[in-house]
Amino acid sequence: MANKVRLVVAYEGTRYHGWQIQPNQPSVQAALEQAYFAMTGLRTSMQAAGRTDCGVHALGQVVGFENPSRHDPDTLLRGLNAWLPQDISVRFAQAAPDLFDPRRHAVGKHYQYRIDNRPIRPVFERALSWHIAKKLDIARMNSAVKNLLGEHDFSAFRASGCEAKSPVRRIDYADWVFEPPLLQFDVFGNGFLKQMVRNIVGTCVAAGRGRLPPHQIKAVLDARDRKLAGPTSPAKGLFLVEVFYDHDIYRDAFARMKRSGTITTNGTS
């Protein structure tokens, strides 16, 4: 009889066509399922908390699947890592309740976006951040994004082809900080639409470049028109950091960030 297993998985999404299996394209889901088959000789279907897009990375993607093998979670962790490519790693494995659904049971998610704001383009970090050579005004970017806190219809930041039944989502925390040489955007919410974080980032960058008054992001949100928001930022700067399944742990996570006192200016305020 199959037993449910929960994994926490990290991956660099550069060479993958997103999480979900795609015809004739490499995907993280396919790599994990192939590693499981190589280890056990059995097939299973793995479901993730979030279907990260092509090129998006993860530090803490949560995966659930039925385990028809006799291997316990510790053995699966070691065995999967032995068969997986170097850009995917299972960080944690445990038994899960039979009805565990990594997407439906999530109460919150933490995404992070990284912008390298040095004048000279990076070499080794180029696949993990968006390089913008001209200095951005982080104070303007924070002023803009604060208008998105709370529960709203995020149609203006929703990609075409999004299959979500409702565009209403809640953002509980959003902040830009300067962690030299990176501008780092952390956002916590109860769920995110297709390319929603990347579209928010692109709009904040427009504000940071002086092309969009920070207060105007509220009008963009209320208009529910994608054409009024900024461009979609590159996928390579986005990370799924953590998925939460306990309301108290989720609230504590972004409360700690509020209390951290991290420097929120890069000298342009």
PDB file of C-alpha atoms in Angstrom:
ATOM      1  CA  MET A   1       0.000   0.000   0.000  1.00  0.00           C
ATOM      2  CA  ALA A   2       1.311   3.405  -0.965  1.00  0.00           C
ATOM      3  CA  ASN A   3       2.271   5.900   1.713  1.00  0.00           C
ATOM      4  CA  LYS A   4       2.218   9.670   1.243  1.00  0.00           C
ATOM      5  CA  VAL A   5       5.575  11.456   1.375  1.00  0.00           C
ATOM      6  CA  ARG A   6       6.358  15.152   1.600  1.00  0.00           C
ATOM      7  CA  LEU A   7       9.598  16.574   0.206  1.00  0.00           C
ATOM      8  CA  VAL A   8      11.208  19.989   0.450  1.00  0.00           C
ATOM      9  CA  VAL A   9      13.135  20.564  -2.766  1.00  0.00           C
ATOM     10  CA  ALA A  10      15.609  23.209  -3.925  1.00  0.00           C
ATOM     11  CA  TYR A  11      16.494  23.782  -7.544  1.00  0.00           C
ATOM     12  CA  GLU A  12      18.098  26.204  -9.939  1.00  0.00           C
ATOM     13  CA  GLY A  13      15.468  26.659 -12.617  1.00  0.00           C
ATOM     14  CA  THR A  14      17.771  27.958 -15.349  1.00  0.00           C
ATOM     15  CA  ARG A  15      17.671  24.950 -17.633  1.00  0.00           C
ATOM     16  CA  TYR A  16      14.144  23.781 -16.813  1.00  0.00           C
ATOM     17  CA  HIS A  17      10.875  24.658 -18.508  1.00  0.00           C
ATOM     18  CA  GLY A  18       9.294  25.240 -15.110  1.00  0.00           C
ATOM     19  CA  TRP A  19       8.044  22.759 -12.517  1.00  0.00           C
ATOM     20  CA  GLN A  20       5.345  21.005 -14.511  1.00  0.00           C
ATOM     21  CA  ILE A  21       6.004  18.258 -17.042  1.00  0.00           C
ATOM     22  CA  GLN A  22       6.013  19.664 -20.590  1.00  0.00           C
ATOM     23  CA  PRO A  23       6.149  17.778 -23.900  1.00  0.00           C
ATOM     24  CA  ASN A  24       9.715  17.585 -25.199  1.00  0.00           C
ATOM     25  CA  GLN A  25      10.978  20.052 -22.570  1.00  0.00           C
ATOM     26  CA  PRO A  26      12.973  19.408 -19.377  1.00  0.00           C
ATOM     27  CA  SER A  27      11.059  20.081 -16.151  1.00  0.00           C
ATOM     28  CA  VAL A  28      11.751  19.746 -12.440  1.00  0.00           C
ATOM     29  CA  GLN A  29       8.762  17.425 -11.971  1.00  0.00           C
ATOM     30  CA  ALA A  30      10.023  15.102 -14.716  1.00  0.00           C
ATOM     31  CA  ALA A  31      13.525  15.019 -13.212  1.00  0.00           C
ATOM     32  CA  LEU A  32      12.164  14.075  -9.767  1.00  0.00           C
ATOM     33  CA  GLU A  33       9.829  11.413 -11.101  1.00  0.00           C
ATOM     34  CA  GLN A  34      12.608   9.950 -13.253  1.00  0.00           C
ATOM     35  CA  ALA A  35      14.933   9.845 -10.226  1.00  0.00           C
ATOM     36  CA  TYR A  36      12.232   8.046  -8.231  1.00  0.00           C
ATOM     37  CA  PHE A  37      11.801   5.482 -11.030  1.00  0.00           C
ATOM     38  CA  ALA A  38      15.566   4.964 -11.333  1.00  0.00           C
ATOM     39  CA  MET A  39      15.761   4.341  -7.581  1.00  0.00           C
ATOM     40  CA  THR A  40      12.687   2.158  -7.101  1.00  0.00           C
ATOM     41  CA  GLY A  41      11.661   0.832 -10.520  1.00  0.00           C
ATOM     42  CA  LEU A  42       8.179   2.227  -9.803  1.00  0.00           C
ATOM     43  CA  ARG A  43       6.177   5.133 -11.193  1.00  0.00           C
ATOM     44  CA  THR A  44       4.542   7.890  -9.190  1.00  0.00           C
ATOM     45  CA  SER A  45       3.143  11.357  -9.874  1.00  0.00           C
ATOM     46  CA  MET A  46       4.550  14.238  -7.850  1.00  0.00           C
ATOM     47  CA  GLN A  47       2.562  17.386  -7.085  1.00  0.00           C
ATOM     48  CA  ALA A  48       4.069  20.711  -6.008  1.00  0.00           C
ATOM     49  CA  ALA A  49       2.886  23.604  -3.882  1.00  0.00           C
ATOM     50  CA  GLY A  50       3.570  26.010  -6.748  1.00  0.00           C
ATOM     51  CA  ARG A  51       4.012  25.519 -10.478  1.00  0.00           C
ATOM     52  CA  THR A  52       7.092  27.712 -10.853  1.00  0.00           C
ATOM     53  CA  ASP A  53       7.566  29.111 -14.357  1.00  0.00           C
ATOM     54  CA  CYS A  54      10.380  28.487 -16.803  1.00  0.00           C
ATOM     55  CA  GLY A  55      13.640  29.747 -15.283  1.00  0.00           C
ATOM     56  CA  VAL A  56      12.284  30.357 -11.756  1.00  0.00           C
ATOM     57  CA  HIS A  57      14.257  28.887  -8.847  1.00  0.00           C
ATOM     58  CA  ALA A  58      13.239  27.381  -5.505  1.00  0.00           C
ATOM     59  CA  LEU A  59      14.825  27.123  -2.078  1.00  0.00           C
ATOM     60  CA  GLY A  60      11.846  25.421  -0.460  1.00  0.00           C
ATOM     61  CA  GLN A  61       9.420  23.943  -2.971  1.00  0.00           C
ATOM     62  CA  VAL A  62       7.107  21.440  -1.260  1.00  0.00           C
ATOM     63  CA  VAL A  63       6.271  18.235  -3.127  1.00  0.00           C
ATOM     64  CA  GLY A  64       3.793  15.511  -2.205  1.00  0.00           C
ATOM     65  CA  PHE A  65       3.415  12.057  -3.746  1.00  0.00           C
ATOM     66  CA  GLU A  66       2.239   8.514  -3.166  1.00  0.00           C
ATOM     67  CA  ASN A  67       5.186   6.236  -2.394  1.00  0.00           C
ATOM     68  CA  PRO A  68       4.407   2.699  -3.639  1.00  0.00           C
ATOM     69  CA  SER A  69       7.899   1.497  -2.693  1.00  0.00           C
ATOM     70  CA  ARG A  70       8.995   0.107   0.667  1.00  0.00           C
ATOM     71  CA  HIS A  71      11.591   2.842   1.143  1.00  0.00           C
ATOM     72  CA  ASP A  72      11.154   5.145   4.137  1.00  0.00           C
ATOM     73  CA  PRO A  73      11.558   8.944   3.767  1.00  0.00           C
ATOM     74  CA  ASP A  74      15.207   8.985   4.900  1.00  0.00           C
ATOM     75  CA  THR A  75      16.119   6.356   2.326  1.00  0.00           C
ATOM     76  CA  LEU A  76      14.188   8.235  -0.346  1.00  0.00           C
ATOM     77  CA  LEU A  77      16.042  11.452   0.477  1.00  0.00           C
ATOM     78  CA  ARG A  78      19.431   9.800   0.003  1.00  0.00           C
ATOM     79  CA  GLY A  79      18.387   7.789  -3.023  1.00  0.00           C
ATOM     80  CA  LEU A  80      16.702  10.627  -4.894  1.00  0.00           C
ATOM     81  CA  ASN A  81      19.704  12.900  -4.367  1.00  0.00           C
ATOM     82  CA  ALA A  82      21.960  10.170  -5.742  1.00  0.00           C
ATOM     83  CA  TRP A  83      19.953  10.068  -9.000  1.00  0.00           C
ATOM     84  CA  LEU A  84      19.013  13.730  -9.392  1.00  0.00           C
ATOM     85  CA  PRO A  85      21.048  16.192 -11.488  1.00  0.00           C
ATOM     86  CA  GLN A  86      23.285  18.621  -9.627  1.00  0.00           C
ATOM     87  CA  ASP A  87      20.878  21.554  -9.966  1.00  0.00           C
ATOM     88  CA  ILE A  88      18.096  19.809  -7.992  1.00  0.00           C
ATOM     89  CA  SER A  89      18.382  18.733  -4.356  1.00  0.00           C
ATOM     90  CA  VAL A  90      15.927  17.129  -1.933  1.00  0.00           C
ATOM     91  CA  ARG A  91      16.543  18.957   1.329  1.00  0.00           C
ATOM     92  CA  PHE A  92      14.014  17.161   3.527  1.00  0.00           C
ATOM     93  CA  ALA A  93      11.682  14.163   3.385  1.00  0.00           C
ATOM     94  CA  GLN A  94       9.004  12.980   5.807  1.00  0.00           C
ATOM     95  CA  ALA A  95       5.843  10.901   5.957  1.00  0.00           C
ATOM     96  CA  ALA A  96       2.700  12.933   5.266  1.00  0.00           C
ATOM     97  CA  PRO A  97      -1.008  12.420   5.957  1.00  0.00           C
ATOM     98  CA  ASP A  98      -2.811  10.427   3.284  1.00  0.00           C
ATOM     99  CA  LEU A  99      -4.875  13.437   2.205  1.00  0.00           C
ATOM    100  CA  PHE A 100      -1.951  15.903   2.152  1.00  0.00           C
ATOM    101  CA  ASP A 101      -2.148  18.275  -0.825  1.00  0.00           C
ATOM    102  CA  PRO A 102       0.915  20.556  -1.071  1.00  0.00           C
ATOM    103  CA  ARG A 103      -0.948  23.265  -2.978  1.00  0.00           C
ATOM    104  CA  ARG A 104      -4.428  23.274  -1.429  1.00  0.00           C
ATOM    105  CA  HIS A 105      -3.243  22.927   2.158  1.00  0.00           C
ATOM    106  CA  ALA A 106      -0.702  25.779   1.968  1.00  0.00           C
ATOM    107  CA  VAL A 107      -1.672  28.831   4.049  1.00  0.00           C
ATOM    108  CA  GLY A 108       1.076  31.131   2.777  1.00  0.00           C
ATOM    109  CA  LYS A 109       4.139  31.441   0.582  1.00  0.00           C
ATOM    110  CA  HIS A 110       7.321  33.481   0.667  1.00  0.00           C
ATOM    111  CA  TYR A 111       8.865  34.583  -2.628  1.00  0.00           C
ATOM    112  CA  GLN A 112      12.049  36.575  -3.086  1.00  0.00           C
ATOM    113  CA  TYR A 113      13.272  38.536  -6.087  1.00  0.00           C
ATOM    114  CA  ARG A 114      16.892  39.627  -6.547  1.00  0.00           C
ATOM    115  CA  ILE A 115      18.175  42.557  -8.602  1.00  0.00           C
ATOM    116  CA  ASP A 116      21.921  43.078  -9.040  1.00  0.00           C
ATOM    117  CA  ASN A 117      22.193  46.864  -9.088  1.00  0.00           C
ATOM    118  CA  ARG A 118      25.918  47.256  -9.793  1.00  0.00           C
ATOM    119  CA  PRO A 119      27.118  49.307 -12.783  1.00  0.00           C
ATOM    120  CA  ILE A 120      29.133  46.357 -14.103  1.00  0.00           C
ATOM    121  CA  ARG A 121      27.263  43.203 -15.063  1.00  0.00           C
ATOM    122  CA  PRO A 122      27.867  40.147 -12.847  1.00  0.00           C
ATOM    123  CA  VAL A 123      29.451  36.974 -14.181  1.00  0.00           C
ATOM    124  CA  PHE A 124      28.892  34.162 -11.700  1.00  0.00           C
ATOM    125  CA  GLU A 125      25.557  35.489 -10.391  1.00  0.00           C
ATOM    126  CA  ARG A 126      24.067  36.304 -13.790  1.00  0.00           C
ATOM    127  CA  ALA A 127      21.667  33.315 -13.781  1.00  0.00           C
ATOM    128  CA  LEU A 128      20.307  34.148 -10.322  1.00  0.00           C
ATOM    129  CA  SER A 129      19.487  37.843 -10.528  1.00  0.00           C
ATOM    130  CA  TRP A 130      18.264  40.578 -12.859  1.00  0.00           C
ATOM    131  CA  HIS A 131      21.109  42.973 -13.617  1.00  0.00           C
ATOM    132  CA  ILE A 132      20.121  46.648 -13.805  1.00  0.00           C
ATOM    133  CA  ALA A 133      23.169  48.885 -14.154  1.00  0.00           C
ATOM    134  CA  LYS A 134      21.512  52.234 -13.412  1.00  0.00           C
ATOM    135  CA  LYS A 135      20.940  52.896  -9.733  1.00  0.00           C
ATOM    136  CA  LEU A 136      17.349  52.407  -8.622  1.00  0.00           C
ATOM    137  CA  ASP A 137      15.547  54.450  -5.984  1.00  0.00           C
ATOM    138  CA  ILE A 138      14.588  51.843  -3.387  1.00  0.00           C
ATOM    139  CA  ALA A 139      12.576  54.371  -1.366  1.00  0.00           C
ATOM    140  CA  ARG A 140      10.283  54.941  -4.352  1.00  0.00           C
ATOM    141  CA  MET A 141      10.011  51.171  -4.907  1.00  0.00           C
ATOM    142  CA  ASN A 142       8.962  50.589  -1.293  1.00  0.00           C
ATOM    143  CA  SER A 143       6.512  53.465  -1.439  1.00  0.00           C
ATOM    144  CA  ALA A 144       4.936  51.872  -4.514  1.00  0.00           C
ATOM    145  CA  VAL A 145       4.661  48.326  -3.204  1.00  0.00           C
ATOM    146  CA  LYS A 146       3.043  49.319   0.102  1.00  0.00           C
ATOM    147  CA  ASN A 147      -0.096  50.129  -1.917  1.00  0.00           C
ATOM    148  CA  LEU A 148      -0.497  46.407  -2.642  1.00  0.00           C
ATOM    149  CA  LEU A 149      -0.701  45.201   0.956  1.00  0.00           C
ATOM    150  CA  GLY A 150      -3.950  43.518   1.928  1.00  0.00           C
ATOM    151  CA  GLU A 151      -6.543  41.627  -0.084  1.00  0.00           C
ATOM    152  CA  HIS A 152      -7.188  42.858  -3.613  1.00  0.00           C
ATOM    153  CA  ASP A 153      -8.145  41.853  -7.118  1.00  0.00           C
ATOM    154  CA  PHE A 154      -4.699  41.494  -8.716  1.00  0.00           C
ATOM    155  CA  SER A 155      -5.869  41.272 -12.333  1.00  0.00           C
ATOM    156  CA  ALA A 156      -3.473  44.092 -13.259  1.00  0.00           C
ATOM    157  CA  PHE A 157      -0.556  41.869 -12.248  1.00  0.00           C
ATOM    158  CA  ARG A 158      -1.892  38.619 -13.685  1.00  0.00           C
ATOM    159  CA  ALA A 159      -0.358  37.026 -16.782  1.00  0.00           C
ATOM    160  CA  SER A 160      -2.510  36.077 -19.727  1.00  0.00           C
ATOM    161  CA  GLY A 161      -3.352  32.404 -19.686  1.00  0.00           C
ATOM    162  CA  CYS A 162      -3.603  32.319 -15.876  1.00  0.00           C
ATOM    163  CA  GLU A 163      -6.009  29.516 -14.968  1.00  0.00           C
ATOM    164  CA  ALA A 164      -6.843  30.686 -11.436  1.00  0.00           C
ATOM    165  CA  LYS A 165     -10.599  30.894 -10.879  1.00  0.00           C
ATOM    166  CA  SER A 166     -10.330  34.122  -8.888  1.00  0.00           C
ATOM    167  CA  PRO A 167      -7.815  37.001  -9.198  1.00  0.00           C
ATOM    168  CA  VAL A 168      -8.270  37.923  -5.523  1.00  0.00           C
ATOM    169  CA  ARG A 169      -5.198  37.369  -3.374  1.00  0.00           C
ATOM    170  CA  ARG A 170      -3.834  38.743  -0.092  1.00  0.00           C
ATOM    171  CA  ILE A 171      -0.333  40.161   0.389  1.00  0.00           C
ATOM    172  CA  ASP A 172       0.675  40.221   4.048  1.00  0.00           C
ATOM    173  CA  TYR A 173       4.208  41.585   3.757  1.00  0.00           C
ATOM    174  CA  ALA A 174       6.213  43.184   0.942  1.00  0.00           C
ATOM    175  CA  ASP A 175       9.514  45.023   1.270  1.00  0.00           C
ATOM    176  CA  TRP A 176      12.598  45.974  -0.728  1.00  0.00           C
ATOM    177  CA  VAL A 177      15.915  45.929   1.132  1.00  0.00           C
ATOM    178  CA  PHE A 178      19.488  46.567   0.073  1.00  0.00           C
ATOM    179  CA  GLU A 179      21.774  43.596   0.698  1.00  0.00           C
ATOM    180  CA  PRO A 180      24.870  44.738  -1.232  1.00  0.00           C
ATOM    181  CA  PRO A 181      25.137  44.283  -4.146  1.00  0.00           C
ATOM    182  CA  LEU A 182      21.535  43.075  -4.352  1.00  0.00           C
ATOM    183  CA  LEU A 183      18.210  44.806  -4.114  1.00  0.00           C
ATOM    184  CA  GLN A 184      16.112  42.089  -2.539  1.00  0.00           C
ATOM    185  CA  PHE A 185      12.328  41.971  -2.624  1.00  0.00           C
ATOM    186  CA  ASP A 186      10.568  39.708  -0.117  1.00  0.00           C
ATOM    187  CA  VAL A 187       6.846  39.135  -0.376  1.00  0.00           C
ATOM    188  CA  PHE A 188       4.523  36.941   1.708  1.00  0.00           C
ATOM    189  CA  GLY A 189       0.977  36.145   0.668  1.00  0.00           C
ATOM    190  CA  ASN A 190      -1.756  33.554   0.815  1.00  0.00           C
ATOM    191  CA  GLY A 191      -1.300  32.798  -2.871  1.00  0.00           C
ATOM    192  CA  PHE A 192       0.043  34.247  -6.100  1.00  0.00           C
ATOM    193  CA  LEU A 193      -1.319  34.384  -9.639  1.00  0.00           C
ATOM    194  CA  LYS A 194       0.718  33.422 -12.691  1.00  0.00           C
ATOM    195  CA  GLN A 195       3.707  35.808 -12.968  1.00  0.00           C
ATOM    196  CA  MET A 196       2.163  38.036 -10.288  1.00  0.00           C
ATOM    197  CA  VAL A 197       5.410  38.577  -8.369  1.00  0.00           C
ATOM    198  CA  ARG A 198       7.399  39.231 -11.542  1.00  0.00           C
ATOM    199  CA  ASN A 199       4.813  41.770 -12.721  1.00  0.00           C
ATOM    200  CA  ILE A 200       4.878  43.522  -9.343  1.00  0.00           C
ATOM    201  CA  VAL A 201       8.678  43.666  -9.516  1.00  0.00           C
ATOM    202  CA  GLY A 202       8.601  45.116 -13.043  1.00  0.00           C
ATOM    203  CA  THR A 203       6.170  47.801 -11.874  1.00  0.00           C
ATOM    204  CA  CYS A 204       8.315  48.620  -8.829  1.00  0.00           C
ATOM    205  CA  VAL A 205      11.368  48.961 -11.076  1.00  0.00           C
ATOM    206  CA  ALA A 206       9.427  51.437 -13.225  1.00  0.00           C
ATOM    207  CA  ALA A 207       8.864  53.442 -10.028  1.00  0.00           C
ATOM    208  CA  GLY A 208      12.532  53.070  -9.049  1.00  0.00           C
ATOM    209  CA  ARG A 209      13.593  54.421 -12.438  1.00  0.00           C
ATOM    210  CA  GLY A 210      11.315  57.434 -12.043  1.00  0.00           C
ATOM    211  CA  ARG A 211       8.978  56.338 -14.819  1.00  0.00           C
ATOM    212  CA  LEU A 212       5.962  55.702 -12.561  1.00  0.00           C
ATOM    213  CA  PRO A 213       4.883  57.800  -9.577  1.00  0.00           C
ATOM    214  CA  PRO A 214       4.773  55.432  -6.577  1.00  0.00           C
ATOM    215  CA  HIS A 215       1.203  56.392  -5.665  1.00  0.00           C
ATOM    216  CA  GLN A 216       0.016  55.483  -9.166  1.00  0.00           C
ATOM    217  CA  ILE A 217       0.427  51.766  -8.465  1.00  0.00           C
ATOM    218  CA  LYS A 218      -2.822  51.974  -6.460  1.00  0.00           C
ATOM    219  CA  ALA A 219      -4.646  53.274  -9.546  1.00  0.00           C
ATOM    220  CA  VAL A 220      -3.095  50.479 -11.613  1.00  0.00           C
ATOM    221  CA  LEU A 221      -4.332  47.931  -9.076  1.00  0.00           C
ATOM    222  CA  ASP A 222      -7.858  49.399  -9.020  1.00  0.00           C
ATOM    223  CA  ALA A 223      -8.068  49.536 -12.828  1.00  0.00           C
ATOM    224  CA  ARG A 224      -7.485  45.756 -13.043  1.00  0.00           C
ATOM    225  CA  ASP A 225      -5.826  46.281 -16.424  1.00  0.00           C
ATOM    226  CA  ARG A 226      -2.556  44.408 -17.065  1.00  0.00           C
ATOM    227  CA  LYS A 227      -1.559  46.929 -19.754  1.00  0.00           C
ATOM    228  CA  LEU A 228      -1.275  49.692 -17.138  1.00  0.00           C
ATOM    229  CA  ALA A 229       1.251  47.850 -14.962  1.00  0.00           C
ATOM    230  CA  GLY A 230       4.974  47.602 -15.633  1.00  0.00           C
ATOM    231  CA  PRO A 231       6.768  44.960 -17.704  1.00  0.00           C
ATOM    232  CA  THR A 232       7.286  41.397 -16.503  1.00  0.00           C
ATOM    233  CA  SER A 233      10.672  41.046 -14.834  1.00  0.00           C
ATOM    234  CA  PRO A 234      12.969  38.192 -15.913  1.00  0.00           C
ATOM    235  CA  ALA A 235      12.298  34.807 -14.338  1.00  0.00           C
ATOM    236  CA  LYS A 236      15.927  34.287 -13.316  1.00  0.00           C
ATOM    237  CA  GLY A 237      15.675  36.666 -10.352  1.00  0.00           C
ATOM    238  CA  LEU A 238      12.733  34.898  -8.684  1.00  0.00           C
ATOM    239  CA  PHE A 239      12.938  32.307  -5.892  1.00  0.00           C
ATOM    240  CA  LEU A 240      10.204  30.369  -4.099  1.00  0.00           C
ATOM    241  CA  VAL A 241      11.719  30.552  -0.612  1.00  0.00           C
ATOM    242  CA  GLU A 242       9.230  28.729   1.609  1.00  0.00           C
ATOM    243  CA  VAL A 243       5.715  27.309   1.718  1.00  0.00           C
ATOM    244  CA  PHE A 244       3.797  27.395   5.010  1.00  0.00           C
ATOM    245  CA  TYR A 245       1.153  24.998   6.341  1.00  0.00           C
ATOM    246  CA  ASP A 246       0.616  26.456   9.811  1.00  0.00           C
ATOM    247  CA  HIS A 247      -0.967  29.898  10.263  1.00  0.00           C
ATOM    248  CA  ASP A 248       1.052  30.752  13.380  1.00  0.00           C
ATOM    249  CA  ILE A 249       4.387  29.779  11.813  1.00  0.00           C
ATOM    250  CA  TYR A 250       3.482  31.763   8.700  1.00  0.00           C
ATOM    251  CA  ARG A 251       2.617  34.912  10.662  1.00  0.00           C
ATOM    252  CA  ASP A 252       5.762  34.576  12.774  1.00  0.00           C
ATOM    253  CA  ALA A 253       7.923  34.325   9.650  1.00  0.00           C
ATOM    254  CA  PHE A 254       6.969  37.699   8.196  1.00  0.00           C
ATOM    255  CA  ALA A 255       6.687  39.279  11.640  1.00  0.00           C
ATOM    256  CA  ARG A 256      10.373  38.458  12.166  1.00  0.00           C
ATOM    257  CA  MET A 257      11.220  40.225   8.913  1.00  0.00           C
ATOM    258  CA  LYS A 258       9.316  43.303  10.064  1.00  0.00           C
ATOM    259  CA  ARG A 259      11.331  43.339  13.283  1.00  0.00           C
ATOM    260  CA  SER A 260      14.691  42.611  11.668  1.00  0.00           C
ATOM    261  CA  GLY A 261      15.562  46.252  11.039  1.00  0.00           C
ATOM    262  CA  THR A 262      17.312  45.450   7.769  1.00  0.00           C
ATOM    263  CA  ILE A 263      18.671  48.524   5.958  1.00  0.00           C
ATOM    264  CA  THR A 264      16.035  49.614   3.429  1.00  0.00           C
ATOM    265  CA  THR A 265      17.989  52.217   1.459  1.00  0.00           C
ATOM    266  CA  ASN A 266      20.872  52.096  -0.992  1.00  0.00           C
ATOM    267  CA  GLY A 267      21.612  55.765  -0.599  1.00  0.00           C
ATOM    268  CA  THR A 268      18.888  57.100  -2.847  1.00  0.00           C
ATOM    269  CA  SER A 269      16.253  57.959  -0.248  1.00  0.00           C
TER     270      SER A 269
END
